Amino acid sequence: MSNENKRRVAAKDKLRVAAAKNVVENIEVKSIPPNFGKVESLLIAPRPIANDAPSVLRLFTGWPAICINKVADTMISLPLKMYVVKQNTEQKCVWNTKKLSRATQDNIRSRAKSLKIKSALDIEEITEHSMFDVLNEVQDDMCWTDLVKMTVQYLLMIGNAYWYINRNSRGLPTGIRCLPAEYTMVLLSKGNEMNITSYQVYNGIRQEELRAEDVIHFKKVAPGLFWRISSGELKTGLYGMGAIESILNPVMLLNAIDDFERALMENMCVPSGFIKYNDGTLTPEAMKIAEAQWNKAVGGLKRAGRIKVMDQNWEYKPMSIPPKDMSYGEARKWLREVVANACGVPMSLITPDESNKASSTVAIANYMKFTVLPMCEMLTDKINKMLVKKFDDNIFVAFDNPVREDNEFLLEQDKTQITLGMITVNEWRMRQGLEPVPWGDDRYEP
């Protein structure tokens, strides 16, 4: 190799090393690919969404709707309560409050993510606060239960739900508007940081741009989900993925089975097929005449049972597979279980096939612990961060603990402490916020 060629190879190697070093430094500093948000990045995206949200919402029928409504109905049955934390005994509360038992406070502390709540000297329940008016002041004729149910439905279908916070002249929240999640887009900054700047609602006719600080974005996070397609256009943003959106193929298959069986039943179960002439070859004109005669006799809706008598050698060949050969019964059962598992709903809640008491009790306990409780935490975390903190840093909201075992464990713990003489009855009553009794100071001796 000549010296000139060696110099060219060395120069190319040097450029490659410099380019690779530049890419690595960009990734390390910015923590995102340098072409993030650009069209060519779709080629290497972990999981770009190739469907639009309005199309996914059309699948809110059948078993997906049944399973999602089970979760939504469970959520609206749980009361949302507001609490205030006290860090010292001298701290006064300006709102009407109710004392909580020590066991209830411990339960709240164990579920909390905030160090302020975990280290609080005392936690009391707020019984009157303007925040309750905000949560019930929903647009149109909706109320708090409607808002929660719609939010859960959006989250399980497409993984995103949006609340717009109405504010007064002082910037305090006054009400909530549930945005149509299928038409809401996340707008990001133009720089490499990709920060959320605002939200845009556009349904093809009306367009509205909302400040990021006025919108609460609930999302079921999933890795690699940054793009959506809406109205044929690529939208870049940070989005979640719903349970139904993650199992589109099984849901589509279930709908295809429904469509086929409905069409078959509407045609009185007459299957599709073709007619074979066994005595030679027909001319194109003769084929058209024969086809018209057969369709007139047995084709179309409600032609089942019709008989066509012809004096020629015809043979019928079915084209469609009979339903019994396709095992639709087993396929339906399997697909139903896939939908229920994706939504986190036990089969004992939606079908009587598994209705024995032992399995149902365990299934419902797991449903409360692994489906309902995480949904409660997802909602309250965002509500506290984006809404409640606007009033005061020492207050927060939380749903009642839906996990029955946690409450039973605390009750059994108190019972054990009393029977072992570790605490008196009056000490226990004081934890529960009850008045002492005359005989309650005597410690039980085992």
PDB file of N, CA and C in Angstrom, residues 63-134:
ATOM      1  N   TRP A  63     -65.899  -8.199  25.486  1.00  0.00           N
ATOM      2  CA  TRP A  63     -65.132  -8.528  26.684  1.00  0.00           C
ATOM      3  C   TRP A  63     -64.188  -7.423  27.126  1.00  0.00           C
ATOM      4  N   PRO A  64     -63.537  -6.673  26.214  1.00  0.00           N
ATOM      5  CA  PRO A  64     -62.736  -5.538  26.687  1.00  0.00           C
ATOM      6  C   PRO A  64     -63.548  -4.542  27.499  1.00  0.00           C
ATOM      7  N   ALA A  65     -64.764  -4.209  27.043  1.00  0.00           N
ATOM      8  CA  ALA A  65     -65.593  -3.265  27.791  1.00  0.00           C
ATOM      9  C   ALA A  65     -66.034  -3.844  29.125  1.00  0.00           C
ATOM     10  N   ILE A  66     -66.356  -5.142  29.157  1.00  0.00           N
ATOM     11  CA  ILE A  66     -66.784  -5.777  30.408  1.00  0.00           C
ATOM     12  C   ILE A  66     -65.664  -5.735  31.443  1.00  0.00           C
ATOM     13  N   CYS A  67     -64.446  -6.122  31.038  1.00  0.00           N
ATOM     14  CA  CYS A  67     -63.318  -6.165  31.985  1.00  0.00           C
ATOM     15  C   CYS A  67     -62.922  -4.768  32.447  1.00  0.00           C
ATOM     16  N   ILE A  68     -62.892  -3.819  31.529  1.00  0.00           N
ATOM     17  CA  ILE A  68     -62.500  -2.454  31.896  1.00  0.00           C
ATOM     18  C   ILE A  68     -63.523  -1.841  32.839  1.00  0.00           C
ATOM     19  N   ASN A  69     -64.797  -2.059  32.588  1.00  0.00           N
ATOM     20  CA  ASN A  69     -65.827  -1.501  33.467  1.00  0.00           C
ATOM     21  C   ASN A  69     -65.801  -2.125  34.858  1.00  0.00           C
ATOM     22  N   LYS A  70     -65.341  -3.375  34.963  1.00  0.00           N
ATOM     23  CA  LYS A  70     -65.183  -3.981  36.292  1.00  0.00           C
ATOM     24  C   LYS A  70     -64.169  -3.201  37.111  1.00  0.00           C
ATOM     25  N   VAL A  71     -63.033  -2.881  36.496  1.00  0.00           N
ATOM     26  CA  VAL A  71     -61.999  -2.117  37.208  1.00  0.00           C
ATOM     27  C   VAL A  71     -62.505  -0.717  37.526  1.00  0.00           C
ATOM     28  N   ALA A  72     -63.165  -0.073  36.556  1.00  0.00           N
ATOM     29  CA  ALA A  72     -63.660   1.293  36.760  1.00  0.00           C
ATOM     30  C   ALA A  72     -64.715   1.336  37.863  1.00  0.00           C
ATOM     31  N   ASP A  73     -65.618   0.363  37.884  1.00  0.00           N
ATOM     32  CA  ASP A  73     -66.652   0.334  38.926  1.00  0.00           C
ATOM     33  C   ASP A  73     -66.053   0.082  40.303  1.00  0.00           C
ATOM     34  N   THR A  74     -64.996  -0.721  40.363  1.00  0.00           N
ATOM     35  CA  THR A  74     -64.315  -0.940  41.638  1.00  0.00           C
ATOM     36  C   THR A  74     -63.669   0.344  42.127  1.00  0.00           C
ATOM     37  N   MET A  75     -63.080   1.094  41.211  1.00  0.00           N
ATOM     38  CA  MET A  75     -62.408   2.334  41.589  1.00  0.00           C
ATOM     39  C   MET A  75     -63.386   3.363  42.144  1.00  0.00           C
ATOM     40  N   ILE A  76     -64.552   3.513  41.533  1.00  0.00           N
ATOM     41  CA  ILE A  76     -65.494   4.526  42.014  1.00  0.00           C
ATOM     42  C   ILE A  76     -66.165   4.102  43.313  1.00  0.00           C
ATOM     43  N   SER A  77     -66.029   2.828  43.692  1.00  0.00           N
ATOM     44  CA  SER A  77     -66.590   2.382  44.974  1.00  0.00           C
ATOM     45  C   SER A  77     -65.672   2.703  46.146  1.00  0.00           C
ATOM     46  N   LEU A  78     -64.416   3.094  45.868  1.00  0.00           N
ATOM     47  CA  LEU A  78     -63.465   3.408  46.937  1.00  0.00           C
ATOM     48  C   LEU A  78     -63.544   4.896  47.271  1.00  0.00           C
ATOM     49  N   PRO A  79     -63.755   5.250  48.523  1.00  0.00           N
ATOM     50  CA  PRO A  79     -63.791   6.679  48.876  1.00  0.00           C
ATOM     51  C   PRO A  79     -62.410   7.314  48.824  1.00  0.00           C
ATOM     52  N   LEU A  80     -62.345   8.533  48.295  1.00  0.00           N
ATOM     53  CA  LEU A  80     -61.115   9.315  48.287  1.00  0.00           C
ATOM     54  C   LEU A  80     -61.145  10.264  49.472  1.00  0.00           C
ATOM     55  N   LYS A  81     -60.121  10.196  50.325  1.00  0.00           N
ATOM     56  CA  LYS A  81     -60.083  11.000  51.540  1.00  0.00           C
ATOM     57  C   LYS A  81     -58.870  11.927  51.525  1.00  0.00           C
ATOM     58  N   MET A  82     -58.980  13.012  52.276  1.00  0.00           N
ATOM     59  CA  MET A  82     -57.900  13.987  52.369  1.00  0.00           C
ATOM     60  C   MET A  82     -57.327  13.991  53.781  1.00  0.00           C
ATOM     61  N   TYR A  83     -56.013  14.116  53.874  1.00  0.00           N
ATOM     62  CA  TYR A  83     -55.336  14.044  55.162  1.00  0.00           C
ATOM     63  C   TYR A  83     -54.370  15.223  55.309  1.00  0.00           C
ATOM     64  N   VAL A  84     -54.029  15.535  56.549  1.00  0.00           N
ATOM     65  CA  VAL A  84     -53.037  16.549  56.849  1.00  0.00           C
ATOM     66  C   VAL A  84     -51.999  15.927  57.774  1.00  0.00           C
ATOM     67  N   VAL A  85     -50.731  16.254  57.540  1.00  0.00           N
ATOM     68  CA  VAL A  85     -49.655  15.721  58.368  1.00  0.00           C
ATOM     69  C   VAL A  85     -49.223  16.793  59.363  1.00  0.00           C
ATOM     70  N   LYS A  86     -48.897  16.352  60.564  1.00  0.00           N
ATOM     71  CA  LYS A  86     -48.400  17.237  61.619  1.00  0.00           C
ATOM     72  C   LYS A  86     -47.029  16.757  62.056  1.00  0.00           C
ATOM     73  N   GLN A  87     -46.074  17.687  62.079  1.00  0.00           N
ATOM     74  CA  GLN A  87     -44.706  17.348  62.449  1.00  0.00           C
ATOM     75  C   GLN A  87     -44.411  17.634  63.913  1.00  0.00           C
ATOM     76  N   ASN A  88     -45.316  18.350  64.617  1.00  0.00           N
ATOM     77  CA  ASN A  88     -45.134  18.624  66.041  1.00  0.00           C
ATOM     78  C   ASN A  88     -46.500  18.818  66.679  1.00  0.00           C
ATOM     79  N   THR A  89     -46.552  18.764  68.005  1.00  0.00           N
ATOM     80  CA  THR A  89     -47.820  18.845  68.729  1.00  0.00           C
ATOM     81  C   THR A  89     -48.409  20.250  68.719  1.00  0.00           C
ATOM     82  N   GLU A  90     -47.582  21.276  68.519  1.00  0.00           N
ATOM     83  CA  GLU A  90     -48.073  22.655  68.523  1.00  0.00           C
ATOM     84  C   GLU A  90     -48.713  23.063  67.197  1.00  0.00           C
ATOM     85  N   GLN A  91     -48.513  22.256  66.166  1.00  0.00           N
ATOM     86  CA  GLN A  91     -49.039  22.610  64.850  1.00  0.00           C
ATOM     87  C   GLN A  91     -50.564  22.558  64.840  1.00  0.00           C
ATOM     88  N   LYS A  92     -51.195  23.641  64.402  1.00  0.00           N
ATOM     89  CA  LYS A  92     -52.642  23.732  64.350  1.00  0.00           C
ATOM     90  C   LYS A  92     -53.125  23.577  62.914  1.00  0.00           C
ATOM     91  N   CYS A  93     -54.346  23.099  62.770  1.00  0.00           N
ATOM     92  CA  CYS A  93     -54.945  22.896  61.459  1.00  0.00           C
ATOM     93  C   CYS A  93     -56.127  23.837  61.298  1.00  0.00           C
ATOM     94  N   VAL A  94     -56.201  24.533  60.178  1.00  0.00           N
ATOM     95  CA  VAL A  94     -57.271  25.505  59.966  1.00  0.00           C
ATOM     96  C   VAL A  94     -58.536  24.852  59.442  1.00  0.00           C
ATOM     97  N   TRP A  95     -58.459  23.575  59.053  1.00  0.00           N
ATOM     98  CA  TRP A  95     -59.638  22.882  58.538  1.00  0.00           C
ATOM     99  C   TRP A  95     -60.213  21.962  59.608  1.00  0.00           C
ATOM    100  N   ASN A  96     -61.452  21.584  59.429  1.00  0.00           N
ATOM    101  CA  ASN A  96     -62.072  20.611  60.325  1.00  0.00           C
ATOM    102  C   ASN A  96     -61.464  19.234  60.075  1.00  0.00           C
ATOM    103  N   THR A  97     -60.995  18.611  61.139  1.00  0.00           N
ATOM    104  CA  THR A  97     -60.313  17.326  60.994  1.00  0.00           C
ATOM    105  C   THR A  97     -60.910  16.299  61.937  1.00  0.00           C
ATOM    106  N   LYS A  98     -60.541  15.058  61.692  1.00  0.00           N
ATOM    107  CA  LYS A  98     -60.966  13.939  62.525  1.00  0.00           C
ATOM    108  C   LYS A  98     -59.741  13.101  62.843  1.00  0.00           C
ATOM    109  N   LYS A  99     -59.580  12.745  64.126  1.00  0.00           N
ATOM    110  CA  LYS A  99     -58.423  11.957  64.528  1.00  0.00           C
ATOM    111  C   LYS A  99     -58.530  10.547  63.980  1.00  0.00           C
ATOM    112  N   LEU A 100     -57.363   9.969  63.693  1.00  0.00           N
ATOM    113  CA  LEU A 100     -57.299   8.619  63.151  1.00  0.00           C
ATOM    114  C   LEU A 100     -56.642   7.692  64.150  1.00  0.00           C
ATOM    115  N   SER A 101     -56.990   6.425  64.065  1.00  0.00           N
ATOM    116  CA  SER A 101     -56.351   5.438  64.931  1.00  0.00           C
ATOM    117  C   SER A 101     -54.894   5.275  64.544  1.00  0.00           C
ATOM    118  N   ARG A 102     -54.124   4.801  65.500  1.00  0.00           N
ATOM    119  CA  ARG A 102     -52.707   4.601  65.220  1.00  0.00           C
ATOM    120  C   ARG A 102     -52.516   3.560  64.113  1.00  0.00           C
ATOM    121  N   ALA A 103     -53.366   2.533  64.104  1.00  0.00           N
ATOM    122  CA  ALA A 103     -53.260   1.508  63.065  1.00  0.00           C
ATOM    123  C   ALA A 103     -53.537   2.098  61.682  1.00  0.00           C
ATOM    124  N   THR A 104     -54.544   2.970  61.592  1.00  0.00           N
ATOM    125  CA  THR A 104     -54.857   3.601  60.306  1.00  0.00           C
ATOM    126  C   THR A 104     -53.713   4.488  59.853  1.00  0.00           C
ATOM    127  N   GLN A 105     -53.129   5.242  60.793  1.00  0.00           N
ATOM    128  CA  GLN A 105     -51.990   6.092  60.440  1.00  0.00           C
ATOM    129  C   GLN A 105     -50.802   5.262  59.962  1.00  0.00           C
ATOM    130  N   ASP A 106     -50.551   4.148  60.649  1.00  0.00           N
ATOM    131  CA  ASP A 106     -49.449   3.283  60.222  1.00  0.00           C
ATOM    132  C   ASP A 106     -49.693   2.725  58.825  1.00  0.00           C
ATOM    133  N   ASN A 107     -50.958   2.405  58.550  1.00  0.00           N
ATOM    134  CA  ASN A 107     -51.309   1.903  57.223  1.00  0.00           C
ATOM    135  C   ASN A 107     -51.038   2.963  56.160  1.00  0.00           C
ATOM    136  N   ILE A 108     -51.404   4.207  56.440  1.00  0.00           N
ATOM    137  CA  ILE A 108     -51.168   5.296  55.493  1.00  0.00           C
ATOM    138  C   ILE A 108     -49.680   5.529  55.301  1.00  0.00           C
ATOM    139  N   ARG A 109     -48.912   5.508  56.395  1.00  0.00           N
ATOM    140  CA  ARG A 109     -47.459   5.707  56.302  1.00  0.00           C
ATOM    141  C   ARG A 109     -46.799   4.605  55.471  1.00  0.00           C
ATOM    142  N   SER A 110     -47.257   3.368  55.653  1.00  0.00           N
ATOM    143  CA  SER A 110     -46.640   2.259  54.930  1.00  0.00           C
ATOM    144  C   SER A 110     -46.873   2.356  53.431  1.00  0.00           C
ATOM    145  N   ARG A 111     -47.975   2.964  53.003  1.00  0.00           N
ATOM    146  CA  ARG A 111     -48.280   3.092  51.573  1.00  0.00           C
ATOM    147  C   ARG A 111     -47.709   4.361  50.954  1.00  0.00           C
ATOM    148  N   ALA A 112     -47.309   5.315  51.803  1.00  0.00           N
ATOM    149  CA  ALA A 112     -46.870   6.620  51.285  1.00  0.00           C
ATOM    150  C   ALA A 112     -45.476   6.530  50.676  1.00  0.00           C
ATOM    151  N   LYS A 113     -45.241   7.379  49.657  1.00  0.00           N
ATOM    152  CA  LYS A 113     -43.913   7.502  49.049  1.00  0.00           C
ATOM    153  C   LYS A 113     -43.167   8.716  49.563  1.00  0.00           C
ATOM    154  N   SER A 114     -43.871   9.629  50.221  1.00  0.00           N
ATOM    155  CA  SER A 114     -43.276  10.876  50.681  1.00  0.00           C
ATOM    156  C   SER A 114     -42.637  10.687  52.047  1.00  0.00           C
ATOM    157  N   LEU A 115     -41.412  11.202  52.209  1.00  0.00           N
ATOM    158  CA  LEU A 115     -40.729  11.132  53.495  1.00  0.00           C
ATOM    159  C   LEU A 115     -41.446  11.970  54.540  1.00  0.00           C
ATOM    160  N   LYS A 116     -42.083  13.070  54.115  1.00  0.00           N
ATOM    161  CA  LYS A 116     -42.825  13.909  55.048  1.00  0.00           C
ATOM    162  C   LYS A 116     -43.981  13.139  55.671  1.00  0.00           C
ATOM    163  N   ILE A 117     -44.667  12.324  54.881  1.00  0.00           N
ATOM    164  CA  ILE A 117     -45.784  11.538  55.409  1.00  0.00           C
ATOM    165  C   ILE A 117     -45.263  10.405  56.286  1.00  0.00           C
ATOM    166  N   LYS A 118     -44.207   9.740  55.853  1.00  0.00           N
ATOM    167  CA  LYS A 118     -43.679   8.617  56.626  1.00  0.00           C
ATOM    168  C   LYS A 118     -43.149   9.058  57.991  1.00  0.00           C
ATOM    169  N   SER A 119     -42.592  10.273  58.068  1.00  0.00           N
ATOM    170  CA  SER A 119     -41.998  10.745  59.324  1.00  0.00           C
ATOM    171  C   SER A 119     -42.940  11.645  60.114  1.00  0.00           C
ATOM    172  N   ALA A 120     -44.205  11.761  59.694  1.00  0.00           N
ATOM    173  CA  ALA A 120     -45.146  12.657  60.374  1.00  0.00           C
ATOM    174  C   ALA A 120     -45.431  12.167  61.784  1.00  0.00           C
ATOM    175  N   LEU A 121     -45.483  13.117  62.734  1.00  0.00           N
ATOM    176  CA  LEU A 121     -45.825  12.777  64.115  1.00  0.00           C
ATOM    177  C   LEU A 121     -47.273  12.326  64.223  1.00  0.00           C
ATOM    178  N   ASP A 122     -48.142  12.970  63.471  1.00  0.00           N
ATOM    179  CA  ASP A 122     -49.564  12.653  63.534  1.00  0.00           C
ATOM    180  C   ASP A 122     -50.188  12.903  62.162  1.00  0.00           C
ATOM    181  N   ILE A 123     -51.192  12.120  61.805  1.00  0.00           N
ATOM    182  CA  ILE A 123     -51.948  12.277  60.560  1.00  0.00           C
ATOM    183  C   ILE A 123     -53.425  12.341  60.912  1.00  0.00           C
ATOM    184  N   GLU A 124     -54.109  13.369  60.438  1.00  0.00           N
ATOM    185  CA  GLU A 124     -55.532  13.523  60.685  1.00  0.00           C
ATOM    186  C   GLU A 124     -56.284  13.625  59.367  1.00  0.00           C
ATOM    187  N   GLU A 125     -57.531  13.176  59.378  1.00  0.00           N
ATOM    188  CA  GLU A 125     -58.362  13.246  58.182  1.00  0.00           C
ATOM    189  C   GLU A 125     -59.086  14.585  58.123  1.00  0.00           C
ATOM    190  N   ILE A 126     -59.037  15.243  56.985  1.00  0.00           N
ATOM    191  CA  ILE A 126     -59.732  16.518  56.779  1.00  0.00           C
ATOM    192  C   ILE A 126     -61.152  16.223  56.308  1.00  0.00           C
ATOM    193  N   THR A 127     -62.125  16.728  57.025  1.00  0.00           N
ATOM    194  CA  THR A 127     -63.528  16.456  56.694  1.00  0.00           C
ATOM    195  C   THR A 127     -64.157  17.552  55.848  1.00  0.00           C
ATOM    196  N   GLU A 128     -63.590  18.770  55.872  1.00  0.00           N
ATOM    197  CA  GLU A 128     -64.120  19.869  55.066  1.00  0.00           C
ATOM    198  C   GLU A 128     -62.962  20.625  54.424  1.00  0.00           C
ATOM    199  N   HIS A 129     -63.023  20.754  53.099  1.00  0.00           N
ATOM    200  CA  HIS A 129     -61.971  21.469  52.370  1.00  0.00           C
ATOM    201  C   HIS A 129     -62.508  21.839  50.993  1.00  0.00           C
ATOM    202  N   SER A 130     -62.051  22.962  50.467  1.00  0.00           N
ATOM    203  CA  SER A 130     -62.502  23.405  49.153  1.00  0.00           C
ATOM    204  C   SER A 130     -62.034  22.484  48.040  1.00  0.00           C
ATOM    205  N   MET A 131     -61.051  21.630  48.328  1.00  0.00           N
ATOM    206  CA  MET A 131     -60.570  20.680  47.338  1.00  0.00           C
ATOM    207  C   MET A 131     -61.670  19.720  46.915  1.00  0.00           C
ATOM    208  N   PHE A 132     -62.560  19.364  47.850  1.00  0.00           N
ATOM    209  CA  PHE A 132     -63.666  18.481  47.511  1.00  0.00           C
ATOM    210  C   PHE A 132     -64.594  19.126  46.491  1.00  0.00           C
ATOM    211  N   ASP A 133     -64.786  20.433  46.583  1.00  0.00           N
ATOM    212  CA  ASP A 133     -65.608  21.139  45.596  1.00  0.00           C
ATOM    213  C   ASP A 133     -64.945  21.117  44.229  1.00  0.00           C
ATOM    214  N   VAL A 134     -63.618  21.227  44.210  1.00  0.00           N
ATOM    215  CA  VAL A 134     -62.899  21.195  42.929  1.00  0.00           C
ATOM    216  C   VAL A 134     -63.081  19.839  42.251  1.00  0.00           C
TER     217      VAL A 134
END
